[in-house]
JSON list of C-alpha atoms in Angstrom, two decimals:
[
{"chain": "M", "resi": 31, "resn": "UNK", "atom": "CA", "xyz": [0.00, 0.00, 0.00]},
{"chain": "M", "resi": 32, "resn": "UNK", "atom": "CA", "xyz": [0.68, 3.86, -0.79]},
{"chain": "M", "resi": 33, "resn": "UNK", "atom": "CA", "xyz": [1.21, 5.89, 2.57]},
{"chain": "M", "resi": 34, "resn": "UNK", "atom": "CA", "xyz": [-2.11, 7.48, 1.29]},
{"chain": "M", "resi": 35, "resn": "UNK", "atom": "CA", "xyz": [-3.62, 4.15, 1.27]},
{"chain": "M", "resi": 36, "resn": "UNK", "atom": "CA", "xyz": [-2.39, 3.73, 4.48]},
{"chain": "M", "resi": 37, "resn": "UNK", "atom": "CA", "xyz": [-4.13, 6.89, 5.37]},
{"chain": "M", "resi": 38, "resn": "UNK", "atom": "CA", "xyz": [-7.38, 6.59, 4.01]},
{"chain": "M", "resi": 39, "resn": "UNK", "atom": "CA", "xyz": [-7.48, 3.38, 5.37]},
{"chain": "M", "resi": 40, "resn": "UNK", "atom": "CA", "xyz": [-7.29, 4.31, 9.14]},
{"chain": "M", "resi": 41, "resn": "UNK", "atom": "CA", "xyz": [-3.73, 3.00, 9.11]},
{"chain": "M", "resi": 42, "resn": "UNK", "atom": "CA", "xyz": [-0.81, 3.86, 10.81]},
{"chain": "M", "resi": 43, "resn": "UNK", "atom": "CA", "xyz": [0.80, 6.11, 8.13]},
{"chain": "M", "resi": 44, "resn": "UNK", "atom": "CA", "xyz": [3.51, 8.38, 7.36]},
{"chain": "M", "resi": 45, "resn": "UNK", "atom": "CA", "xyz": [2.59, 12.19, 7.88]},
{"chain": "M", "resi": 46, "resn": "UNK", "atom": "CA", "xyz": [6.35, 13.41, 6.29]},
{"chain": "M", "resi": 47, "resn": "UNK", "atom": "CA", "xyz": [5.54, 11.37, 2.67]},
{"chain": "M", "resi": 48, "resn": "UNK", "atom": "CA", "xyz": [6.59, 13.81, -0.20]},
{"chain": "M", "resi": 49, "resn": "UNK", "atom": "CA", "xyz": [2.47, 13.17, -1.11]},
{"chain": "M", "resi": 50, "resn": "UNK", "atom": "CA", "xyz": [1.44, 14.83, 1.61]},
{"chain": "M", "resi": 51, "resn": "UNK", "atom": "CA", "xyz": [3.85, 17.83, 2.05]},
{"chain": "M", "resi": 52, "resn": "UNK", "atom": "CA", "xyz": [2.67, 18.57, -1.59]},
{"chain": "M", "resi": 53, "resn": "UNK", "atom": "CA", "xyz": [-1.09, 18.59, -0.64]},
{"chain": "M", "resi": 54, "resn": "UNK", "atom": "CA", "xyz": [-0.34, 20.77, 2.25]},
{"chain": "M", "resi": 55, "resn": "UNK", "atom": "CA", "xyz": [1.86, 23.20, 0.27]},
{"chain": "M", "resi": 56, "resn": "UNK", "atom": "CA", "xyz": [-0.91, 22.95, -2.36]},
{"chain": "M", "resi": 57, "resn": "UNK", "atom": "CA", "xyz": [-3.56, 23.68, 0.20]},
{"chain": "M", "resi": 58, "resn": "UNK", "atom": "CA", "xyz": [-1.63, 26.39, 2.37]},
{"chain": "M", "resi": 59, "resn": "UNK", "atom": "CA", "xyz": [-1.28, 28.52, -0.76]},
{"chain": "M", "resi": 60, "resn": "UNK", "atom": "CA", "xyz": [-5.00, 27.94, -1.85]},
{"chain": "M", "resi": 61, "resn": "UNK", "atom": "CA", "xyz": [-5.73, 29.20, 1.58]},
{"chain": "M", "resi": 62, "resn": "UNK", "atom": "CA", "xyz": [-3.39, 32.50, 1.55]},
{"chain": "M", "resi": 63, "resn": "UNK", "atom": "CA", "xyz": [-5.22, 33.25, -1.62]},
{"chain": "M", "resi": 64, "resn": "UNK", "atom": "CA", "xyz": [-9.07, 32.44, -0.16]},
{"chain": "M", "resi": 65, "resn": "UNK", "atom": "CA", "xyz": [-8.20, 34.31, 3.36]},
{"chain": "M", "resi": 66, "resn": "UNK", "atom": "CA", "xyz": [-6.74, 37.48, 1.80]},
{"chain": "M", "resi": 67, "resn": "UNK", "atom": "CA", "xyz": [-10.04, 37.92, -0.41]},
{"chain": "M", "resi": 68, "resn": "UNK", "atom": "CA", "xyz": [-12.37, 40.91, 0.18]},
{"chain": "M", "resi": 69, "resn": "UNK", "atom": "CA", "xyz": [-16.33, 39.61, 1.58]},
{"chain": "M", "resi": 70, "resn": "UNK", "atom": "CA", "xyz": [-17.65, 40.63, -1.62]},
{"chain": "M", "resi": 71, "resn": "UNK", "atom": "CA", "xyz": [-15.34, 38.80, -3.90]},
{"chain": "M", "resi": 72, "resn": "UNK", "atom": "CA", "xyz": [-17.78, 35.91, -3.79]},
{"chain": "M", "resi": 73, "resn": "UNK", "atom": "CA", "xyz": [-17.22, 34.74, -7.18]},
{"chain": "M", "resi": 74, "resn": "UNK", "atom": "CA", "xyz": [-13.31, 34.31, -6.26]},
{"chain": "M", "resi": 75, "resn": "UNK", "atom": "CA", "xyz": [-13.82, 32.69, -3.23]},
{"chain": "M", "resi": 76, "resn": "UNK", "atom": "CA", "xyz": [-16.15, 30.39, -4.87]},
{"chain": "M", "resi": 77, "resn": "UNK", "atom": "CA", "xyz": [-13.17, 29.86, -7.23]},
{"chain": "M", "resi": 78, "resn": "UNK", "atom": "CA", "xyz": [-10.80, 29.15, -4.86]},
{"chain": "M", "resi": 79, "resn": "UNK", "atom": "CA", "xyz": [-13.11, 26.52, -2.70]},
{"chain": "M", "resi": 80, "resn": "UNK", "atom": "CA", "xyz": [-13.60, 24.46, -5.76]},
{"chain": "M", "resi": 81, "resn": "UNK", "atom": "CA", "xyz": [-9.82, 23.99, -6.10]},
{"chain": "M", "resi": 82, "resn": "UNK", "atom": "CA", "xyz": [-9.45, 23.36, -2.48]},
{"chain": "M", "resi": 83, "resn": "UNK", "atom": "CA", "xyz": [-12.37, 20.91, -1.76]},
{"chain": "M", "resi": 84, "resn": "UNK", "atom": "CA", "xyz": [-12.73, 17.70, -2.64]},
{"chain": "M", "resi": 85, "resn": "UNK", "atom": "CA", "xyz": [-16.29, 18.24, -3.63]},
{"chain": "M", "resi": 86, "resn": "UNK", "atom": "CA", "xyz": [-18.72, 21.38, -2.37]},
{"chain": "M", "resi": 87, "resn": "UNK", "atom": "CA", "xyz": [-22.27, 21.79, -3.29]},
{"chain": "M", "resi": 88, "resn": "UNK", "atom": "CA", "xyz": [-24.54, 24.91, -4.32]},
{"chain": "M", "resi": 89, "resn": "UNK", "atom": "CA", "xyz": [-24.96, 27.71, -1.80]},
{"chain": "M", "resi": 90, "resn": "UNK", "atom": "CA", "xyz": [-22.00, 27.47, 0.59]},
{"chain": "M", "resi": 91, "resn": "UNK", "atom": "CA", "xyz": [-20.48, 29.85, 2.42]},
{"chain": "M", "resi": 92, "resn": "UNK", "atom": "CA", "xyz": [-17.09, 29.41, 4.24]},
{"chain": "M", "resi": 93, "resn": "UNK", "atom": "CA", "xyz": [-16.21, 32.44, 6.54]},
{"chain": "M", "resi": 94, "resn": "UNK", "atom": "CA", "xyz": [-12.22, 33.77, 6.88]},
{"chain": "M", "resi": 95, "resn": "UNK", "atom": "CA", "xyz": [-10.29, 33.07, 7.82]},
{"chain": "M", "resi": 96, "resn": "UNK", "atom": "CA", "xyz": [-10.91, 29.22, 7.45]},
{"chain": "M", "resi": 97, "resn": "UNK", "atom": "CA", "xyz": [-7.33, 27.03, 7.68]},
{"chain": "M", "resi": 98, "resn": "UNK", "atom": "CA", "xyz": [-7.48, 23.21, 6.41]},
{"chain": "M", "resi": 99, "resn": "UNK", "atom": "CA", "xyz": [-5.24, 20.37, 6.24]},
{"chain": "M", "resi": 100, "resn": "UNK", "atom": "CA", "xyz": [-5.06, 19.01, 2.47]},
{"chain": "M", "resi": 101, "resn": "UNK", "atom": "CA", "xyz": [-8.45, 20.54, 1.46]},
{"chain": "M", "resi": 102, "resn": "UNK", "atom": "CA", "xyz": [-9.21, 17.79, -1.04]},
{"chain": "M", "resi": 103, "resn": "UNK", "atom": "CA", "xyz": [-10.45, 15.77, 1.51]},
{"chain": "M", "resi": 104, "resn": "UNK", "atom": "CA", "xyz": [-13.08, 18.27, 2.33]},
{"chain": "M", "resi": 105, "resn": "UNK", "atom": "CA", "xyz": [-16.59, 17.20, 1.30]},
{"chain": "M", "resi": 106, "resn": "UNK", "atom": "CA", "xyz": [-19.40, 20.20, 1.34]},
{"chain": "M", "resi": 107, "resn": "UNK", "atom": "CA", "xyz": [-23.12, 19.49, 0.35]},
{"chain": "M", "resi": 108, "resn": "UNK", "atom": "CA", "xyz": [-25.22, 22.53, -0.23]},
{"chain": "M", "resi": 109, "resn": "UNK", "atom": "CA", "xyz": [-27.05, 24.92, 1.89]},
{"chain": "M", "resi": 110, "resn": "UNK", "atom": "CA", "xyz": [-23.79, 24.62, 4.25]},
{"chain": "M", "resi": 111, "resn": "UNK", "atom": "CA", "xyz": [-22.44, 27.81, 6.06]},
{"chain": "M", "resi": 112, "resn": "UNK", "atom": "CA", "xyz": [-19.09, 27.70, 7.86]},
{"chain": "M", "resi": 113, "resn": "UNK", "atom": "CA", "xyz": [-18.22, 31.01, 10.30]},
{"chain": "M", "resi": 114, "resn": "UNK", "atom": "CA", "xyz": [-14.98, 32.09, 10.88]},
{"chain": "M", "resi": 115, "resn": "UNK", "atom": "CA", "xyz": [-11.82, 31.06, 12.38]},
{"chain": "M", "resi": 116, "resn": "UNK", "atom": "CA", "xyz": [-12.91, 27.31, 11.40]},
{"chain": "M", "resi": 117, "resn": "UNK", "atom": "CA", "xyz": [-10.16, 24.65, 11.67]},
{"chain": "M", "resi": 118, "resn": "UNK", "atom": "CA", "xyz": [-10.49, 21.42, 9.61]},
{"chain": "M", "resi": 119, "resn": "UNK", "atom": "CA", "xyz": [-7.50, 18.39, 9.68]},
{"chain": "M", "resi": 120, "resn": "UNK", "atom": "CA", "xyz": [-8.63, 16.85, 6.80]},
{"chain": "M", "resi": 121, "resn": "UNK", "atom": "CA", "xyz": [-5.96, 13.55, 6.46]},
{"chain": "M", "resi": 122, "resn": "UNK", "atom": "CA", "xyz": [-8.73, 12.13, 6.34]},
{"chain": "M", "resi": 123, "resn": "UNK", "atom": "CA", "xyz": [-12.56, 12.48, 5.09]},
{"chain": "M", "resi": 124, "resn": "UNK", "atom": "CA", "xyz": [-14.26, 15.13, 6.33]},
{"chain": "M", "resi": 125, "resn": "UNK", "atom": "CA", "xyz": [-18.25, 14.83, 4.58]},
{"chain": "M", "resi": 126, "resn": "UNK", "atom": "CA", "xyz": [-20.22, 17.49, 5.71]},
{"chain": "M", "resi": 127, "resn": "UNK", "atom": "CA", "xyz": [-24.20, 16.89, 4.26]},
{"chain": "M", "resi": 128, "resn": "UNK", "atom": "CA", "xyz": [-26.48, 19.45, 2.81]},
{"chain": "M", "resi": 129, "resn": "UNK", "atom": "CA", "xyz": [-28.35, 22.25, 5.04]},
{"chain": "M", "resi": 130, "resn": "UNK", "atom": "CA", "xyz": [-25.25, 22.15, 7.38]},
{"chain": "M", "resi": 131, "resn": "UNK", "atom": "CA", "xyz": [-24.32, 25.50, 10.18]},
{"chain": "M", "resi": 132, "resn": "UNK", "atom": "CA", "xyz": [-20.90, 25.40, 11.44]},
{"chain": "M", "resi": 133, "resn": "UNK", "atom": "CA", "xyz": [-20.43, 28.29, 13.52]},
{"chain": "M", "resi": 134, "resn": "UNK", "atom": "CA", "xyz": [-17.32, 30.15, 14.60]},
{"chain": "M", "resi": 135, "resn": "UNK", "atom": "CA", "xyz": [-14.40, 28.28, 16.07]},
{"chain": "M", "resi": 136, "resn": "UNK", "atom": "CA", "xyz": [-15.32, 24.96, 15.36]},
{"chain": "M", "resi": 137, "resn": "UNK", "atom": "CA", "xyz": [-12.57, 22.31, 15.08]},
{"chain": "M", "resi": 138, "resn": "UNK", "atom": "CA", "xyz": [-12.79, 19.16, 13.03]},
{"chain": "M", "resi": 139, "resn": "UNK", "atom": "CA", "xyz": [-9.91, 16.58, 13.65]},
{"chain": "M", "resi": 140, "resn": "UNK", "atom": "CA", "xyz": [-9.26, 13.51, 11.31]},
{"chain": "M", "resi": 141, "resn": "UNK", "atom": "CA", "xyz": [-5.94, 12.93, 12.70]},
{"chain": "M", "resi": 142, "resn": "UNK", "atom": "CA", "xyz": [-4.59, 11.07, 15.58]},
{"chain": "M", "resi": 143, "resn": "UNK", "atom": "CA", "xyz": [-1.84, 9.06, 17.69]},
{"chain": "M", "resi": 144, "resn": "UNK", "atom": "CA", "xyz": [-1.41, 6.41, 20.00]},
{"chain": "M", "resi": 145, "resn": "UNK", "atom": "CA", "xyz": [-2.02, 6.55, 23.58]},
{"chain": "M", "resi": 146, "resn": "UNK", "atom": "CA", "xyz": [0.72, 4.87, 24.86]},
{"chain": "M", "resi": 147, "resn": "UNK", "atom": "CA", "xyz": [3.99, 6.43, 24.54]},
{"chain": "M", "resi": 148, "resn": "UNK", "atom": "CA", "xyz": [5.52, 3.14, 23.47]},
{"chain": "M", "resi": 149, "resn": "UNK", "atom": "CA", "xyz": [3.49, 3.08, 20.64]},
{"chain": "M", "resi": 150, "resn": "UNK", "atom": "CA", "xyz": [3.19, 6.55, 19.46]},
{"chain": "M", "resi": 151, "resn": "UNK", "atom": "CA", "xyz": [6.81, 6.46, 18.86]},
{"chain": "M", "resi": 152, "resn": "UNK", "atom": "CA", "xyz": [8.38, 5.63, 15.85]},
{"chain": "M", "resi": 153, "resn": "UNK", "atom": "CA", "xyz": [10.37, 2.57, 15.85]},
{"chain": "M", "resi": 154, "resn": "UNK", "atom": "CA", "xyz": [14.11, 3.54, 15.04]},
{"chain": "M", "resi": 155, "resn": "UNK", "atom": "CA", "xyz": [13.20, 6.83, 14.24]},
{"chain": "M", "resi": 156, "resn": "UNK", "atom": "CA", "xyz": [15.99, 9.19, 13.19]},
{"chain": "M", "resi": 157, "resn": "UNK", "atom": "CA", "xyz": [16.18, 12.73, 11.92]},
{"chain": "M", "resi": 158, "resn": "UNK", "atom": "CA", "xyz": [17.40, 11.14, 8.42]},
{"chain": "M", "resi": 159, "resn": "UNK", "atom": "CA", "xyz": [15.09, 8.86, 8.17]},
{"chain": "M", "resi": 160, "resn": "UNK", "atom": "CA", "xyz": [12.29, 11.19, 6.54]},
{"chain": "M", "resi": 161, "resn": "UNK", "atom": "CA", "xyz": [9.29, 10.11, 9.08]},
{"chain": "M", "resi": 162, "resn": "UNK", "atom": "CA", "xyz": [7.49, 12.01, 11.32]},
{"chain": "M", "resi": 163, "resn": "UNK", "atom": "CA", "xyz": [9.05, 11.02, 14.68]},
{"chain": "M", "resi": 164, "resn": "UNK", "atom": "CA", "xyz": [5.06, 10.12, 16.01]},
{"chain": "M", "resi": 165, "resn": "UNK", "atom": "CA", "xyz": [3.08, 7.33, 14.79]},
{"chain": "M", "resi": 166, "resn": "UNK", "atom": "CA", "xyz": [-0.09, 8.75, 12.80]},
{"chain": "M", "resi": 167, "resn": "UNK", "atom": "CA", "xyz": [-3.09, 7.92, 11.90]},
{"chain": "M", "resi": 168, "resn": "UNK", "atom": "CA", "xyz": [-6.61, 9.33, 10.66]},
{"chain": "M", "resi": 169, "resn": "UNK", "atom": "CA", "xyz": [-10.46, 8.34, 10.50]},
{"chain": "M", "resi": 170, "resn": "UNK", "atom": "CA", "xyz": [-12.84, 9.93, 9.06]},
{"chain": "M", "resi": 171, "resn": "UNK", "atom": "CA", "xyz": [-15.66, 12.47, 10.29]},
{"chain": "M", "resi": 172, "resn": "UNK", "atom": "CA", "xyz": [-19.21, 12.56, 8.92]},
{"chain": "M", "resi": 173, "resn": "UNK", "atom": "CA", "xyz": [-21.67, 15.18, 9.78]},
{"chain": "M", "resi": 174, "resn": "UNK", "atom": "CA", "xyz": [-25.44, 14.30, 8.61]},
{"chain": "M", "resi": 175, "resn": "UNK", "atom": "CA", "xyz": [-27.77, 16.66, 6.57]},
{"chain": "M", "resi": 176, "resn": "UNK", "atom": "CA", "xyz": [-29.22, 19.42, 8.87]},
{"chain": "M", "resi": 177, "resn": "UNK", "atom": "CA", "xyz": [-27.10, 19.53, 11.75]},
{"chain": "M", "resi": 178, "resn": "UNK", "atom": "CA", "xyz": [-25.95, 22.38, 13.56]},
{"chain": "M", "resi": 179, "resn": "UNK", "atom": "CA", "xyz": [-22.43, 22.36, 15.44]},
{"chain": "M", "resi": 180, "resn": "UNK", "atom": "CA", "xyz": [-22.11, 25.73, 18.04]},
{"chain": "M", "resi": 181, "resn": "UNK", "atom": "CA", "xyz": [-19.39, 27.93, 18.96]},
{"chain": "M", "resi": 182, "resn": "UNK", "atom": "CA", "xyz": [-16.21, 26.42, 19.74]},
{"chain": "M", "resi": 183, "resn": "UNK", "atom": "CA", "xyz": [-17.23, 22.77, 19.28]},
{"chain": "M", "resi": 184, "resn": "UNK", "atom": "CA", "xyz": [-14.67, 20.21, 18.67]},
{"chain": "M", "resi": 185, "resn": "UNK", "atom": "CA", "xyz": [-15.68, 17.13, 16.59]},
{"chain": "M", "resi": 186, "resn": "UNK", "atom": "CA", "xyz": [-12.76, 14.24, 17.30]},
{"chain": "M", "resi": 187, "resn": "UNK", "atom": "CA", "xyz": [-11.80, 11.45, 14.84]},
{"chain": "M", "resi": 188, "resn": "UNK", "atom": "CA", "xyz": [-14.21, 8.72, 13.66]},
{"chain": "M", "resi": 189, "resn": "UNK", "atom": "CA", "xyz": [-17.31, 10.77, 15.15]},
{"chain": "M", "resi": 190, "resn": "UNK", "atom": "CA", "xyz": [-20.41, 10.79, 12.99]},
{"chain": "M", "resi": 191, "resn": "UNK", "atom": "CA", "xyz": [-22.98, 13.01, 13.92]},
{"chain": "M", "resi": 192, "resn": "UNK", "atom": "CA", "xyz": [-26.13, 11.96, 12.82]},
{"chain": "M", "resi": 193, "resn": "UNK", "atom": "CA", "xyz": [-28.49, 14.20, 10.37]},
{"chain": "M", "resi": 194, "resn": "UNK", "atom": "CA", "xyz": [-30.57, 16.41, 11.87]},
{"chain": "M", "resi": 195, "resn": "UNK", "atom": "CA", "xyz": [-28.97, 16.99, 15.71]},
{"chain": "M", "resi": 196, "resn": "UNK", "atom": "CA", "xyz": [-27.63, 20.15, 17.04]},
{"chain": "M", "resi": 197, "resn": "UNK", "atom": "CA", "xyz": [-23.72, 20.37, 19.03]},
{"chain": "M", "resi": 198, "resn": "UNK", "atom": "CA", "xyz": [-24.33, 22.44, 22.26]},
{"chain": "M", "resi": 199, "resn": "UNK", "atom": "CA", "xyz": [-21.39, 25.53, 21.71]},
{"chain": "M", "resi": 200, "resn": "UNK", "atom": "CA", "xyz": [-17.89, 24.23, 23.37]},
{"chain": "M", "resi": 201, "resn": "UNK", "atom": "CA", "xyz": [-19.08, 20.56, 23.03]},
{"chain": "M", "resi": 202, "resn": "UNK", "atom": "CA", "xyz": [-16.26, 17.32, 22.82]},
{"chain": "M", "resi": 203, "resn": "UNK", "atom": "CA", "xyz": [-17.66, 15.44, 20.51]},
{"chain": "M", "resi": 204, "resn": "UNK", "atom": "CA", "xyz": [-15.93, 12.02, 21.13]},
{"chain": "M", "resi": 205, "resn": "UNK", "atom": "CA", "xyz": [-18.68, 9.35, 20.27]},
{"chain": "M", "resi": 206, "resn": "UNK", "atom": "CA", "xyz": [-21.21, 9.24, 17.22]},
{"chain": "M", "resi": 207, "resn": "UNK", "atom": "CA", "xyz": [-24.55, 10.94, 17.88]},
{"chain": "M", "resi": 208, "resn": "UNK", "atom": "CA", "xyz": [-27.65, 9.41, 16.40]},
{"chain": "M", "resi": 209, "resn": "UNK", "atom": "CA", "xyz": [-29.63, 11.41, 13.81]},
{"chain": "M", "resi": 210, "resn": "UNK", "atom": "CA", "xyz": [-32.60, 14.10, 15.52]},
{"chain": "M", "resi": 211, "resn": "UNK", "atom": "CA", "xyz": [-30.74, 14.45, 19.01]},
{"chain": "M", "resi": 212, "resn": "UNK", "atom": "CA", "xyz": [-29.88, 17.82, 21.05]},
{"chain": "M", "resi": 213, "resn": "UNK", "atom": "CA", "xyz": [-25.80, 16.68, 22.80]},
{"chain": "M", "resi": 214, "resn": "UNK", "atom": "CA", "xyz": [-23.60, 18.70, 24.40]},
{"chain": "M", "resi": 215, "resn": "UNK", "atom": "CA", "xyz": [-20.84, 18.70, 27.10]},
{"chain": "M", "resi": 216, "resn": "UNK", "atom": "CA", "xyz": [-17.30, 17.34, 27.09]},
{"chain": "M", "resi": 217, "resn": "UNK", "atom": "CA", "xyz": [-17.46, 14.71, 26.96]},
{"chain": "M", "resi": 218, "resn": "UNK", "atom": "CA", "xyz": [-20.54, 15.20, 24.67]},
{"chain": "M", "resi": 219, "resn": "UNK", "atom": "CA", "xyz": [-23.92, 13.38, 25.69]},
{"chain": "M", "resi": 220, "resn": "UNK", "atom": "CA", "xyz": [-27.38, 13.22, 24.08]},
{"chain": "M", "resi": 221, "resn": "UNK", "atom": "CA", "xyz": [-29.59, 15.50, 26.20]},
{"chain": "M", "resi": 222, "resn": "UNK", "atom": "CA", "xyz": [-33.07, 15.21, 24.32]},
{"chain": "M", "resi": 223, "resn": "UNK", "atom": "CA", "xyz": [-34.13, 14.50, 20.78]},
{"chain": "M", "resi": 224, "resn": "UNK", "atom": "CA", "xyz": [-35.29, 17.31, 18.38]},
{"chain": "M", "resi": 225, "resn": "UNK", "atom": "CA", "xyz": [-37.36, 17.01, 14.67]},
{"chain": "M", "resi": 226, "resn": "UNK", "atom": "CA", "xyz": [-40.35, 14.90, 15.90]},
{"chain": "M", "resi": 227, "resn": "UNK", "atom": "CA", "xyz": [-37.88, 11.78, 17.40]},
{"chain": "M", "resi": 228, "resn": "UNK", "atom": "CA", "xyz": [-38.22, 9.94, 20.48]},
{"chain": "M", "resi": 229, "resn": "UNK", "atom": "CA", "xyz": [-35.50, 8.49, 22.62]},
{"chain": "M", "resi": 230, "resn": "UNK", "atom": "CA", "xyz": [-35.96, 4.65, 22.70]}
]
């Protein structure tokens, strides 16, 4: 396998591969260009999210300054507003569904490490040897059609949130959360459902 096999896969992977520095050079100057834009230069900023994204949908509005990862692994349906000061760690998938509000200071995180020291670190790892001196690894995140994340919520890797439920602002979001269900809290817990649903 490819390191970005390895990657996409959920497997242990290596962050320092020569494909990976070029996405994020590739994505870092996509980003200079998108966060230096005037508000009104919406037909240039809808320019520069195409090249960035992996895919983005009708009607989407992604407020600056917005940092990424890679960008191409950036999925955006339509009807999806993102405030500023987002932060997204795309190495993995990050699918965000249609009729989506992200609001300010939300952080998505794909990427990940070990728990145990012993196993974060590289074996043999040496400055020459062209790895990252951590063990890495990312899963992807999946937020449903209709959801809403607050301020300052923090969505960790693997976590799907379920289509239609709403993130209580400075939420943890460690664990999925079914579709139709108000969570918040770190870590974050259902608290009631929402949209017609009933908890079972």
């Amino acid at each position: 396998m490819t390191e970005l096999e390895k990657c996409l896969a959920g497997e242990y992977y290596n962050c320092h591969d020569k494909v990976f520095l070029d996405f994020k050079r590739n994505a870092r100057s996509l980003l200079a260009e998108y966060n230096r834009l005037d508000y009104n230069q919406k037909n240039e900023m809808r320019n520069v999210l195409e090249r960035l994204f992996g895919g983005i949908g009708s009607n989407v509005s992604v407020g600056q300054p917005f940092i990424c990862d890679y960008g191409r692994n950036i999925y955006l349906g339509s009807n999806v507003s993102i405030n500023m000061n987002c932060t997204f760690v795309d190495c993995n998938e990050i699918v965000i569904g249609d009729n989506v509000l992200i609001a300010s200071n939300v952080q998505i995180y794909t990427a990940a490490h070990p728990v145990e020291l012993a196993e974060r670190l590289t074996p043999d790892w040496s400055p020459e040897s062209g790895e990252y001196f951590c063990r890495t690894y990312a899963l992807p995140v999946k937020i449903g059609n209709g959801c809403w994340l607050g301020g300052g919520v923090i969505v960790l890797p693997g976590v799907t949130v379920g289509s239609g439920s709403v993130i209580g602002a400075g939420s943890v979001v460690t664990k999925d959360i079914p579709e139709n269900m108000v969570a918040a809290g770190n870590p974050c817990r259902v608290i009631r459902p929402v949209n017609g649903s009933s908890v079972s």
